[in-house]
């Protein structure tokens, strides 16, 4: 088994004995050895099974009501609607078969007034946007209703492919008259009032959308992952393994499960949490929850690095170069929560200059730190490597758990991944593969067996495919 290639020694830091002692201890805490990795993976698989069999476990393992697999031959016009961040996006997706598709889309900003006002106003606004878009596309007088897949990225308890209840708002939304209601019905009412030829046929979770968008041209797709602001995964499960299913007989023997794996090990049984992670958790808006997500996703990695760096500053182990220079007062930015973004880690890790001039530049432009020595920069780069490597290895652990849970056949497995962290963080993918290969040593070339790939636009193409699957299920049920 190959050893983890990086971030295991301190000899090249060339710091003071105190700095080296600190780094040695840090490396021990942040390195996930193959042995630890394998224990985490075993626990992960056990939690998956628990969540499939009973409600209320840490891994929620939510049935998505999306049944069966895609063939790539799905065809037709579908709308997709994505609500969940700063923008509202409407997409017209034309599925052409053979895994090919075309999209046209429009974006609109959601004002703070709409985000916090009555839900009816927000739905009327969405209906207006769809109306304008249909007119632009010459589809306003469609004879048949266009099916719409609605990616609604808030916590929803789903009860059918196009039915669910909003549990609570997140991300700055707080519209009145929505919690406890079905977002599909509220939107459909607004569309009806305007006599728009659109029917909301699917309520889509973004991981499920990511899986579907990858599966349309890669039929051996078994899972979709989000590695962006947050992280989560979805995979295709056999109905007979979903012990808690009470929805009666399904049209297909398989269903996509939304794992909600960001909550994995909230009870802290296996994850090697450090005090830097504990600090982040305690100061977050959701302490004690989403622990796994907090170790692996874009919103948090920079903050963990910041926690290490500020601790080193307090111990006078960083930025000590010039007499009278006090980094704590010179850089306000580094003292502020979330002041160190995950994208800085990407830039710092990407620095291959011999004197780490790019790292210096990142510190200077983003954090007003002008006094970093080369040793400081080597330390900071190493801290980024440690936190970034741990994240990628844990993501790999989740992937290996899914693949092993599902079993590997001769065709191997495709995994679609969406999110800026996976897309832009250098070596994230390489490190993820490294972890998977340690967990599955029986495969000499893991990249041929577990094929990771960027799957963009789960909330566009993925949602449209979900609407398409919904229509297929409806069709089968009406004939049954
Ligand atoms: P979302 O998950 O909200 O759909 P993204 O997939 O774009 O959005 O992920 C945004 C997250 O990715 C942010 O938390 C940000 O810190 C992180 N991110 C953005 N750019 C980079 C980068 N170059 N390297 C690493 N992380 C990045
Ligand atoms: Mg996204």
CSV table of C-alpha atoms and ligand atoms in Angstrom, one decimal:
chain,number,residue,atom,x,y,z
A,1,UNK,CA,0.0,0.0,0.0
A,2,UNK,CA,1.5,3.4,-1.0
A,3,UNK,CA,2.2,5.7,1.9
A,4,UNK,CA,0.5,9.1,2.0
A,5,UNK,CA,2.9,11.1,-0.1
A,6,UNK,CA,2.9,14.5,1.6
A,7,UNK,CA,2.7,16.4,4.8
A,8,UNK,CA,4.3,13.8,6.9
A,9,UNK,CA,7.6,15.3,7.8
A,10,UNK,CA,8.8,18.6,9.3
A,11,UNK,CA,12.4,18.5,8.1
A,12,UNK,CA,11.9,21.0,5.3
A,13,UNK,CA,10.3,23.6,7.4
A,14,UNK,CA,13.6,24.7,8.8
A,15,UNK,CA,12.2,26.7,11.7
A,16,UNK,CA,13.2,27.2,15.3
A,17,UNK,CA,13.0,24.2,17.7
A,18,UNK,CA,9.8,25.6,19.1
A,19,UNK,CA,8.2,26.0,15.7
A,20,UNK,CA,9.3,22.5,14.7
A,21,UNK,CA,7.9,21.0,17.9
A,22,UNK,CA,4.6,22.7,17.3
A,23,UNK,CA,4.4,21.4,13.7
A,24,UNK,CA,5.3,17.9,14.8
A,25,UNK,CA,2.4,17.9,17.1
A,26,UNK,CA,0.1,19.4,14.5
A,27,UNK,CA,1.1,16.8,11.9
A,28,UNK,CA,0.2,14.1,14.3
A,29,UNK,CA,-3.2,15.5,15.0
A,30,UNK,CA,-4.1,16.3,11.5
A,31,UNK,CA,-2.8,13.2,9.7
A,32,UNK,CA,-5.3,10.5,9.0
A,33,UNK,CA,-3.2,7.3,8.8
A,34,UNK,CA,-4.3,4.4,6.6
A,35,UNK,CA,-5.3,2.6,9.8
A,36,UNK,CA,-7.5,5.5,11.1
A,37,UNK,CA,-9.0,5.9,7.7
A,38,UNK,CA,-10.0,2.3,7.6
A,39,UNK,CA,-11.7,2.6,11.0
A,40,UNK,CA,-13.6,5.7,9.9
A,41,UNK,CA,-14.7,3.9,6.7
A,42,UNK,CA,-16.0,0.9,8.6
A,43,UNK,CA,-18.0,3.1,11.0
A,44,UNK,CA,-19.4,5.0,8.0
A,45,UNK,CA,-20.7,1.8,6.4
A,46,UNK,CA,-22.3,0.7,9.7
A,47,UNK,CA,-24.0,4.1,10.0
A,48,UNK,CA,-25.3,3.8,6.5
A,49,UNK,CA,-27.0,0.5,7.3
A,50,UNK,CA,-28.5,1.9,10.5
A,51,UNK,CA,-29.9,4.9,8.7
A,52,UNK,CA,-31.4,2.7,6.1
A,53,UNK,CA,-33.2,0.6,8.7
A,54,UNK,CA,-34.6,3.2,11.1
A,55,UNK,CA,-35.5,6.9,11.2
A,56,UNK,CA,-33.6,9.2,13.5
A,57,UNK,CA,-30.0,7.9,13.0
A,58,UNK,CA,-27.2,10.3,12.4
A,59,UNK,CA,-27.0,9.5,8.7
A,60,UNK,CA,-30.5,10.4,7.8
A,61,UNK,CA,-30.4,8.3,4.5
A,62,UNK,CA,-33.5,10.0,3.1
A,63,UNK,CA,-35.4,8.1,0.3
A,64,UNK,CA,-35.6,10.6,-2.7
A,65,UNK,CA,-38.6,8.9,-4.4
A,66,UNK,CA,-36.4,8.9,-7.6
A,67,UNK,CA,-36.7,5.3,-8.8
A,68,UNK,CA,-34.8,3.4,-11.4
A,69,UNK,CA,-31.8,4.3,-13.5
A,70,UNK,CA,-31.3,6.6,-16.5
A,71,UNK,CA,-30.6,5.1,-19.9
A,72,UNK,CA,-29.2,8.2,-21.6
A,73,UNK,CA,-32.0,8.0,-24.1
A,74,UNK,CA,-34.4,10.2,-22.2
A,75,UNK,CA,-35.7,13.0,-24.5
A,76,UNK,CA,-37.8,16.1,-24.4
A,77,UNK,CA,-38.1,19.6,-23.1
A,78,UNK,CA,-38.0,20.2,-19.4
A,79,UNK,CA,-37.8,23.2,-17.1
A,80,UNK,CA,-35.5,23.4,-14.1
A,81,UNK,CA,-35.8,25.9,-11.3
A,82,UNK,CA,-33.0,26.5,-8.8
A,83,UNK,CA,-33.8,28.4,-5.6
A,84,UNK,CA,-31.4,28.3,-2.7
A,85,UNK,CA,-28.8,31.0,-2.8
A,86,UNK,CA,-28.5,34.6,-3.9
A,87,UNK,CA,-29.9,33.9,-7.3
A,88,UNK,CA,-32.9,32.3,-8.8
A,89,UNK,CA,-32.2,30.3,-12.0
A,90,UNK,CA,-34.6,29.1,-14.6
A,91,UNK,CA,-33.3,26.6,-17.2
A,92,UNK,CA,-34.9,25.1,-20.2
A,93,UNK,CA,-33.2,21.7,-20.8
A,94,UNK,CA,-33.6,19.9,-24.1
A,95,UNK,CA,-32.7,16.2,-23.6
A,96,UNK,CA,-31.6,14.9,-27.0
A,97,UNK,CA,-30.8,11.3,-26.1
A,98,UNK,CA,-27.4,9.5,-26.3
A,99,UNK,CA,-26.5,11.5,-23.2
A,100,UNK,CA,-26.6,14.8,-25.1
A,101,UNK,CA,-28.6,17.9,-24.1
A,102,UNK,CA,-28.9,21.6,-24.6
A,103,UNK,CA,-29.7,24.3,-22.1
A,104,UNK,CA,-30.8,27.9,-22.1
A,105,UNK,CA,-31.1,29.8,-18.9
A,106,UNK,CA,-31.8,33.0,-17.1
A,107,UNK,CA,-30.9,34.3,-13.7
A,108,UNK,CA,-32.6,36.8,-11.4
A,109,UNK,CA,-31.5,38.2,-8.1
A,110,UNK,CA,-33.7,37.6,-5.1
A,111,UNK,CA,-33.9,40.8,-3.0
A,112,UNK,CA,-33.7,40.7,0.8
A,113,UNK,CA,-37.3,42.0,0.9
A,114,UNK,CA,-38.4,38.9,-1.0
A,115,UNK,CA,-36.3,36.6,1.1
A,116,UNK,CA,-37.9,37.8,4.3
A,117,UNK,CA,-41.4,38.8,3.1
A,118,UNK,CA,-44.5,36.6,2.6
A,119,UNK,CA,-43.9,33.4,0.7
A,120,UNK,CA,-46.7,34.3,-1.6
A,121,UNK,CA,-44.8,37.3,-2.9
A,122,UNK,CA,-41.7,35.1,-3.5
A,123,UNK,CA,-43.7,32.6,-5.4
A,124,UNK,CA,-45.4,35.3,-7.5
A,125,UNK,CA,-42.0,36.7,-8.3
A,126,UNK,CA,-40.7,33.2,-9.4
A,127,UNK,CA,-43.8,32.8,-11.6
A,128,UNK,CA,-43.1,36.2,-13.2
A,129,UNK,CA,-39.6,35.1,-13.9
A,130,UNK,CA,-40.8,31.9,-15.5
A,131,UNK,CA,-43.4,33.8,-17.5
A,132,UNK,CA,-40.9,36.2,-18.9
A,133,UNK,CA,-38.5,33.3,-19.7
A,134,UNK,CA,-41.2,31.3,-21.5
A,135,UNK,CA,-42.1,34.3,-23.6
A,136,UNK,CA,-38.5,34.9,-24.6
A,137,UNK,CA,-38.2,31.2,-25.6
A,138,UNK,CA,-41.5,31.4,-27.5
A,139,UNK,CA,-43.0,28.7,-25.3
A,140,UNK,CA,-45.8,30.7,-23.6
A,141,UNK,CA,-48.6,29.1,-25.6
A,142,UNK,CA,-47.4,25.5,-25.2
A,143,UNK,CA,-50.3,23.0,-25.7
A,144,UNK,CA,-48.9,20.5,-23.3
A,145,UNK,CA,-47.7,21.4,-19.9
A,146,UNK,CA,-43.9,21.6,-19.5
A,147,UNK,CA,-42.7,19.5,-16.6
A,148,UNK,CA,-40.5,21.4,-14.1
A,149,UNK,CA,-37.9,20.0,-11.7
A,150,UNK,CA,-37.6,22.3,-8.6
A,151,UNK,CA,-34.3,22.3,-6.8
A,152,UNK,CA,-35.2,23.8,-3.5
A,153,UNK,CA,-32.1,23.7,-1.4
A,154,UNK,CA,-33.5,23.9,2.1
A,155,UNK,CA,-34.3,21.2,4.6
A,156,UNK,CA,-37.4,19.4,3.3
A,157,UNK,CA,-39.1,16.2,4.5
A,158,UNK,CA,-40.1,14.6,1.2
A,159,UNK,CA,-43.2,12.4,0.9
A,160,UNK,CA,-43.4,11.9,-2.8
A,161,UNK,CA,-41.3,12.8,-5.8
A,162,UNK,CA,-43.2,16.1,-6.1
A,163,UNK,CA,-44.3,16.6,-2.5
A,164,UNK,CA,-42.5,17.7,0.7
A,165,UNK,CA,-42.7,19.9,3.7
A,166,UNK,CA,-40.3,22.8,4.5
A,167,UNK,CA,-38.9,22.0,7.9
A,168,UNK,CA,-37.0,25.3,8.4
A,169,UNK,CA,-35.4,28.1,6.5
A,170,UNK,CA,-31.6,28.5,6.2
A,171,UNK,CA,-29.1,30.7,4.4
A,172,UNK,CA,-30.8,34.1,5.1
A,173,UNK,CA,-34.3,33.2,4.0
A,174,UNK,CA,-37.3,33.6,6.4
A,175,UNK,CA,-40.4,34.0,4.3
A,176,UNK,CA,-43.6,33.9,6.3
A,177,UNK,CA,-46.3,31.3,5.5
A,178,UNK,CA,-43.8,28.6,4.2
A,179,UNK,CA,-42.5,26.5,7.1
A,180,UNK,CA,-44.6,23.4,7.5
A,181,UNK,CA,-46.0,23.9,4.0
A,182,UNK,CA,-45.3,22.2,0.7
A,183,UNK,CA,-43.1,24.4,-1.5
A,184,UNK,CA,-44.3,22.6,-4.6
A,185,UNK,CA,-48.0,23.5,-3.9
A,186,UNK,CA,-47.2,27.1,-3.1
A,187,UNK,CA,-45.3,27.5,-6.4
A,188,UNK,CA,-47.9,25.6,-8.4
A,189,UNK,CA,-50.6,27.9,-7.1
A,190,UNK,CA,-48.7,31.0,-8.3
A,191,UNK,CA,-48.1,29.4,-11.7
A,192,UNK,CA,-51.8,28.5,-12.0
A,193,UNK,CA,-52.8,32.1,-11.2
A,194,UNK,CA,-50.8,33.2,-14.2
A,195,UNK,CA,-52.2,30.4,-16.4
A,196,UNK,CA,-48.6,29.3,-17.2
A,197,UNK,CA,-48.3,25.9,-19.0
A,198,UNK,CA,-45.9,24.5,-16.4
A,199,UNK,CA,-46.4,21.6,-13.9
A,200,UNK,CA,-44.0,21.1,-11.0
A,201,UNK,CA,-43.4,17.4,-11.2
A,202,UNK,CA,-40.3,16.9,-9.1
A,203,UNK,CA,-38.8,18.4,-5.9
A,204,UNK,CA,-35.1,17.9,-6.2
A,205,UNK,CA,-32.2,17.7,-3.7
A,206,UNK,CA,-28.9,19.0,-5.2
A,207,UNK,CA,-27.0,15.8,-4.6
A,208,UNK,CA,-29.7,13.8,-6.3
A,209,UNK,CA,-29.5,16.2,-9.2
A,210,UNK,CA,-25.7,15.8,-9.4
A,211,UNK,CA,-26.0,12.0,-9.5
A,212,UNK,CA,-28.6,12.2,-12.3
A,213,UNK,CA,-26.6,14.8,-14.4
A,214,UNK,CA,-23.6,12.5,-14.2
A,215,UNK,CA,-25.6,9.4,-15.0
A,216,UNK,CA,-27.1,10.8,-18.2
A,217,UNK,CA,-24.0,10.1,-20.2
A,218,UNK,CA,-22.3,7.7,-17.7
A,219,UNK,CA,-24.7,4.8,-17.1
A,220,UNK,CA,-22.4,3.3,-14.5
A,221,UNK,CA,-22.9,6.2,-12.2
A,222,UNK,CA,-23.8,5.1,-8.7
A,223,UNK,CA,-23.3,8.2,-6.6
A,224,UNK,CA,-23.3,12.0,-6.7
A,225,UNK,CA,-21.4,14.2,-4.2
A,226,UNK,CA,-21.4,17.9,-3.4
A,227,UNK,CA,-18.0,19.3,-2.3
A,228,UNK,CA,-18.7,23.0,-2.3
A,229,UNK,CA,-19.8,25.4,0.4
A,230,UNK,CA,-21.2,22.3,2.2
A,231,UNK,CA,-20.9,18.6,1.5
A,232,UNK,CA,-23.3,15.7,1.0
A,233,UNK,CA,-23.8,12.6,-1.1
A,234,UNK,CA,-26.5,10.6,-2.8
A,235,UNK,CA,-26.3,7.0,-4.2
A,236,UNK,CA,-28.5,4.4,-5.8
A,237,UNK,CA,-29.8,1.8,-3.3
A,238,UNK,CA,-31.7,-1.5,-3.7
A,239,UNK,CA,-35.2,-1.1,-2.4
A,240,UNK,CA,-34.9,-4.3,-0.3
A,241,UNK,CA,-32.0,-2.8,1.6
A,242,UNK,CA,-34.1,0.2,2.7
A,243,UNK,CA,-35.6,-1.4,5.8
A,244,UNK,CA,-37.4,1.7,7.0
A,245,UNK,CA,-39.3,2.1,3.7
A,246,UNK,CA,-43.0,2.3,4.2
A,247,UNK,CA,-44.1,3.7,0.8
A,248,UNK,CA,-45.4,0.4,-0.6
A,249,UNK,CA,-44.5,-1.3,-3.8
A,250,UNK,CA,-42.4,0.8,-6.2
A,251,UNK,CA,-42.2,0.7,-10.0
A,252,UNK,CA,-38.4,0.0,-9.9
A,253,UNK,CA,-36.2,-2.1,-7.6
A,254,UNK,CA,-33.9,0.8,-6.9
A,255,UNK,CA,-34.1,4.3,-5.5
A,256,UNK,CA,-31.7,7.2,-4.9
A,257,UNK,CA,-30.9,7.9,-1.3
A,258,UNK,CA,-30.0,11.4,-0.1
A,259,UNK,CA,-27.5,10.5,2.6
A,260,UNK,CA,-27.2,13.9,4.4
A,261,UNK,CA,-23.7,12.7,5.3
A,262,UNK,CA,-22.5,16.1,6.5
A,263,UNK,CA,-23.9,14.9,9.9
A,264,UNK,CA,-21.8,11.7,10.0
A,265,UNK,CA,-20.3,11.1,13.4
A,266,UNK,CA,-22.0,14.1,15.1
A,267,UNK,CA,-21.6,11.9,18.2
A,268,UNK,CA,-17.8,12.0,17.7
A,269,UNK,CA,-17.1,8.3,17.9
A,270,UNK,CA,-14.4,8.0,15.2
A,271,UNK,CA,-13.4,11.4,13.7
A,272,UNK,CA,-10.1,12.6,15.1
A,273,UNK,CA,-11.2,16.1,16.0
A,274,UNK,CA,-8.7,18.6,17.1
A,275,UNK,CA,-9.1,21.7,19.2
A,276,UNK,CA,-9.0,23.8,16.0
A,277,UNK,CA,-12.1,21.9,14.8
A,278,UNK,CA,-13.8,22.2,18.2
A,279,UNK,CA,-13.2,25.9,18.2
A,280,UNK,CA,-14.8,26.2,14.7
A,281,UNK,CA,-17.7,24.1,15.8
A,282,UNK,CA,-18.4,26.0,19.0
A,283,UNK,CA,-18.3,29.3,17.2
A,284,UNK,CA,-20.5,28.2,14.3
A,285,UNK,CA,-24.2,28.8,14.0
A,286,UNK,CA,-24.9,25.1,14.4
A,287,UNK,CA,-22.6,23.7,17.1
A,288,UNK,CA,-22.5,19.9,17.5
A,289,UNK,CA,-24.1,19.3,14.1
A,290,UNK,CA,-22.7,18.7,10.6
A,291,UNK,CA,-19.3,17.6,12.1
A,292,UNK,CA,-18.2,15.7,9.0
A,293,UNK,CA,-19.2,18.6,6.7
A,294,UNK,CA,-17.1,20.9,8.9
A,295,UNK,CA,-14.0,18.9,8.3
A,296,UNK,CA,-14.3,18.6,4.5
A,297,UNK,CA,-16.1,21.5,2.9
A,298,UNK,CA,-15.3,24.9,1.4
A,299,UNK,CA,-17.1,27.0,4.0
A,300,UNK,CA,-14.9,25.7,6.8
A,301,UNK,CA,-11.4,24.6,5.7
A,302,UNK,CA,-10.0,28.2,5.7
A,303,UNK,CA,-11.4,28.8,9.1
A,304,UNK,CA,-9.6,25.7,10.5
A,305,UNK,CA,-6.4,27.0,9.0
A,306,UNK,CA,-7.0,30.4,10.6
A,307,UNK,CA,-7.5,28.7,14.0
A,308,UNK,CA,-4.1,27.1,13.7
A,309,UNK,CA,-2.4,30.2,12.5
A,310,UNK,CA,-3.9,32.5,15.2
A,311,UNK,CA,-2.9,29.9,17.9
A,312,UNK,CA,0.7,29.9,16.6
A,313,UNK,CA,0.6,33.7,16.6
A,314,UNK,CA,-0.5,33.8,20.2
A,315,UNK,CA,2.4,31.5,21.0
A,316,UNK,CA,4.8,33.8,19.2
A,317,UNK,CA,5.6,31.2,16.6
A,318,UNK,CA,4.6,33.1,13.5
A,319,UNK,CA,5.4,36.5,12.1
A,320,UNK,CA,8.1,37.3,14.6
A,321,UNK,CA,10.6,38.7,12.1
A,322,UNK,CA,10.9,42.3,12.9
A,323,UNK,CA,11.4,44.0,16.2
A,324,UNK,CA,8.2,45.6,17.4
A,325,UNK,CA,6.0,44.1,14.7
A,326,UNK,CA,2.9,42.6,16.2
A,327,UNK,CA,0.9,40.6,13.7
A,328,UNK,CA,-2.1,40.6,15.9
A,329,UNK,CA,-2.6,44.3,15.4
A,330,UNK,CA,-1.0,44.6,12.0
A,331,UNK,CA,-3.5,42.2,10.5
A,332,UNK,CA,-7.1,42.7,11.6
A,333,UNK,CA,-8.3,40.3,8.9
A,334,UNK,CA,-6.7,37.3,10.4
A,335,UNK,CA,-8.3,37.9,13.7
A,336,UNK,CA,-11.8,37.9,12.3
A,337,UNK,CA,-13.9,34.8,12.0
A,338,UNK,CA,-14.0,33.5,8.4
A,339,UNK,CA,-11.2,35.9,7.6
A,340,UNK,CA,-9.1,33.2,5.9
A,341,UNK,CA,-11.0,31.9,2.9
A,342,UNK,CA,-10.6,28.3,1.5
A,343,UNK,CA,-9.6,29.7,-1.8
A,344,UNK,CA,-6.4,31.2,-0.2
A,345,UNK,CA,-5.4,27.6,0.7
A,346,UNK,CA,-5.7,26.7,-3.0
A,347,UNK,CA,-3.5,29.6,-4.0
A,348,UNK,CA,-1.0,28.9,-1.3
A,349,UNK,CA,-0.8,25.1,-2.1
A,350,UNK,CA,-0.4,26.0,-5.8
A,351,UNK,CA,2.7,28.0,-5.0
A,352,UNK,CA,5.7,26.3,-6.5
A,353,UNK,CA,8.1,29.2,-6.4
A,354,UNK,CA,11.3,28.5,-4.5
A,355,UNK,CA,11.0,31.6,-2.2
A,356,UNK,CA,7.2,31.1,-1.8
A,357,UNK,CA,6.5,34.6,-3.3
A,358,UNK,CA,3.0,33.7,-4.2
A,359,UNK,CA,2.2,32.7,-0.6
A,360,UNK,CA,3.6,36.1,0.5
A,361,UNK,CA,1.4,37.8,-2.0
A,362,UNK,CA,-1.7,35.9,-0.8
A,363,UNK,CA,-0.9,37.0,2.8
A,364,UNK,CA,-0.2,40.6,1.7
A,365,UNK,CA,-3.2,41.2,-0.6
A,366,UNK,CA,-5.9,39.3,1.4
A,367,UNK,CA,-4.7,39.7,5.0
A,368,UNK,CA,-2.4,42.7,5.0
A,369,UNK,CA,0.4,40.7,6.4
A,370,UNK,CA,3.6,42.1,4.9
A,371,UNK,CA,6.1,40.6,7.4
A,372,UNK,CA,5.9,36.9,6.7
A,373,UNK,CA,9.4,35.3,6.5
A,374,UNK,CA,10.1,32.4,4.3
A,375,UNK,CA,9.9,30.1,7.3
A,376,UNK,CA,6.5,31.5,8.1
A,377,UNK,CA,5.4,30.8,4.6
A,378,UNK,CA,6.7,27.3,4.7
A,379,UNK,CA,4.7,26.7,7.9
A,380,UNK,CA,1.5,28.2,6.5
A,381,UNK,CA,1.8,26.2,3.3
A,382,UNK,CA,2.2,23.0,5.4
A,383,UNK,CA,-0.8,23.9,7.6
A,384,UNK,CA,-2.9,24.3,4.4
A,385,UNK,CA,-1.6,20.9,3.1
A,386,UNK,CA,-2.5,19.2,6.3
A,387,UNK,CA,-6.0,20.6,6.5
A,388,UNK,CA,-6.6,20.2,2.8
A,389,UNK,CA,-5.3,16.6,2.8
A,390,UNK,CA,-7.4,15.6,5.7
A,391,UNK,CA,-10.5,16.9,4.0
A,392,UNK,CA,-9.7,15.1,0.7
A,393,UNK,CA,-9.0,11.8,2.6
A,394,UNK,CA,-12.2,12.0,4.5
A,395,UNK,CA,-14.1,12.7,1.3
A,396,UNK,CA,-12.4,9.6,-0.2
A,397,UNK,CA,-13.5,7.6,2.8
A,398,UNK,CA,-17.1,8.5,2.2
A,399,UNK,CA,-16.8,7.5,-1.5
A,400,UNK,CA,-15.1,4.2,-0.6
A,401,UNK,CA,-17.8,3.5,1.9
A,402,UNK,CA,-20.5,4.0,-0.7
A,403,UNK,CA,-18.7,1.9,-3.3
A,404,UNK,CA,-18.1,-0.9,-0.9
A,405,UNK,CA,-21.6,-0.8,0.4
A,406,UNK,CA,-22.9,-1.1,-3.1
A,407,UNK,CA,-20.4,-3.7,-4.2
A,408,UNK,CA,-18.1,-3.4,-7.3
A,409,UNK,CA,-18.9,-5.1,-10.5
A,410,UNK,CA,-16.7,-5.5,-13.6
A,411,UNK,CA,-17.9,-2.2,-15.1
A,412,UNK,CA,-16.7,-0.2,-12.1
A,413,UNK,CA,-18.5,2.9,-10.7
A,414,UNK,CA,-18.7,6.5,-11.8
A,415,UNK,CA,-19.1,9.1,-9.2
A,416,UNK,CA,-20.3,12.6,-10.2
A,417,UNK,CA,-19.0,15.5,-8.0
A,418,UNK,CA,-20.1,19.1,-8.0
A,419,UNK,CA,-18.6,22.0,-6.1
A,420,UNK,CA,-15.8,24.5,-6.3
A,421,UNK,CA,-13.7,22.8,-3.6
A,422,UNK,CA,-13.3,19.6,-5.8
A,423,UNK,CA,-13.1,21.7,-9.0
A,424,UNK,CA,-10.5,24.2,-8.0
A,425,UNK,CA,-8.5,22.9,-5.0
A,426,UNK,CA,-5.2,21.6,-6.4
A,427,UNK,CA,-4.5,18.0,-5.5
A,428,UNK,CA,-7.9,17.5,-3.9
A,429,UNK,CA,-8.8,14.8,-6.4
A,430,UNK,CA,-5.3,13.2,-6.3
A,431,UNK,CA,-5.5,12.9,-2.5
A,432,UNK,CA,-9.1,11.6,-2.6
A,433,UNK,CA,-8.0,8.8,-5.0
A,434,UNK,CA,-5.0,8.1,-2.7
A,435,UNK,CA,-7.4,7.5,0.2
A,436,UNK,CA,-9.8,5.4,-1.8
A,437,UNK,CA,-6.9,3.2,-3.0
A,438,UNK,CA,-5.7,2.7,0.6
A,439,UNK,CA,-9.2,1.5,1.5
A,440,UNK,CA,-9.5,-0.7,-1.6
A,441,UNK,CA,-6.0,-2.1,-2.0
A,442,UNK,CA,-7.3,-5.0,-4.1
A,443,UNK,CA,-7.4,-2.7,-7.1
A,444,UNK,CA,-4.0,-1.8,-8.5
A,445,UNK,CA,-5.4,1.1,-10.5
A,446,UNK,CA,-8.2,2.6,-8.5
A,447,UNK,CA,-8.9,5.4,-11.1
A,448,UNK,CA,-10.2,2.7,-13.5
A,449,UNK,CA,-12.6,1.2,-10.9
A,450,UNK,CA,-13.9,4.2,-9.1
A,451,UNK,CA,-14.1,7.0,-11.6
A,452,UNK,CA,-14.5,10.5,-10.1
A,453,UNK,CA,-15.7,13.2,-12.5
A,454,UNK,CA,-16.9,16.7,-12.3
A,455,UNK,CA,-20.6,16.8,-12.7
A,456,UNK,CA,-21.7,20.4,-13.2
A,457,UNK,CA,-25.2,21.7,-13.1
A,458,UNK,CA,-27.1,19.2,-11.0
A,459,UNK,CA,-29.7,21.9,-10.4
A,460,UNK,CA,-30.2,22.4,-14.1
A,461,UNK,CA,-29.7,19.2,-16.1
A,462,UNK,CA,-30.1,17.1,-13.0
A,463,UNK,CA,-33.4,18.6,-12.0
A,464,UNK,CA,-34.7,18.3,-15.6
A,465,UNK,CA,-33.7,14.6,-15.5
A,466,UNK,CA,-35.5,14.3,-12.2
A,467,UNK,CA,-38.7,15.7,-13.8
A,468,UNK,CA,-38.2,13.2,-16.6
A,469,UNK,CA,-37.9,10.3,-14.2
A,470,UNK,CA,-41.1,11.6,-12.4
A,471,UNK,CA,-43.0,11.5,-15.7
A,472,UNK,CA,-41.8,7.9,-16.4
A,473,UNK,CA,-42.9,6.8,-12.9
A,474,UNK,CA,-46.2,8.5,-13.4
A,475,UNK,CA,-46.6,6.7,-16.7
A,476,UNK,CA,-45.9,3.3,-15.3
A,477,UNK,CA,-48.2,3.8,-12.3
A,478,UNK,CA,-51.1,4.9,-14.6
A,479,UNK,CA,-50.7,1.8,-16.7
A,480,UNK,CA,-50.5,-0.5,-13.6
B,1,LIG,P1,-22.3,26.0,-3.6
B,1,LIG,O1,-21.8,24.9,-2.8
B,1,LIG,O2,-22.8,27.1,-2.7
B,1,LIG,O3,-23.2,25.7,-4.7
B,1,LIG,P2,-19.6,26.2,-4.8
B,1,LIG,O4,-19.7,24.9,-5.3
B,1,LIG,O5,-19.1,27.3,-5.8
B,1,LIG,O6,-21.0,26.8,-4.3
B,1,LIG,O7,-18.7,26.2,-3.5
B,1,LIG,C1,-18.4,27.4,-2.8
B,1,LIG,C2,-17.3,27.1,-1.8
B,1,LIG,O8,-16.1,26.7,-2.5
B,1,LIG,C3,-17.0,28.3,-0.9
B,1,LIG,O9,-17.1,27.9,0.4
B,1,LIG,C4,-15.5,28.6,-1.2
B,1,LIG,O10,-14.8,28.7,0.0
B,1,LIG,C5,-15.0,27.4,-1.9
B,1,LIG,N1,-14.1,27.8,-3.0
B,1,LIG,C6,-14.3,28.7,-4.0
B,1,LIG,N2,-13.3,28.8,-4.8
B,1,LIG,C7,-12.3,27.9,-4.3
B,1,LIG,C8,-11.0,27.6,-4.7
B,1,LIG,N3,-10.4,28.2,-5.7
B,1,LIG,N4,-10.4,26.7,-3.9
B,1,LIG,C9,-11.0,26.1,-2.9
B,1,LIG,N5,-12.2,26.3,-2.5
B,1,LIG,C10,-12.9,27.3,-3.2
B,2,LIG,MG1,-23.6,24.2,-6.0
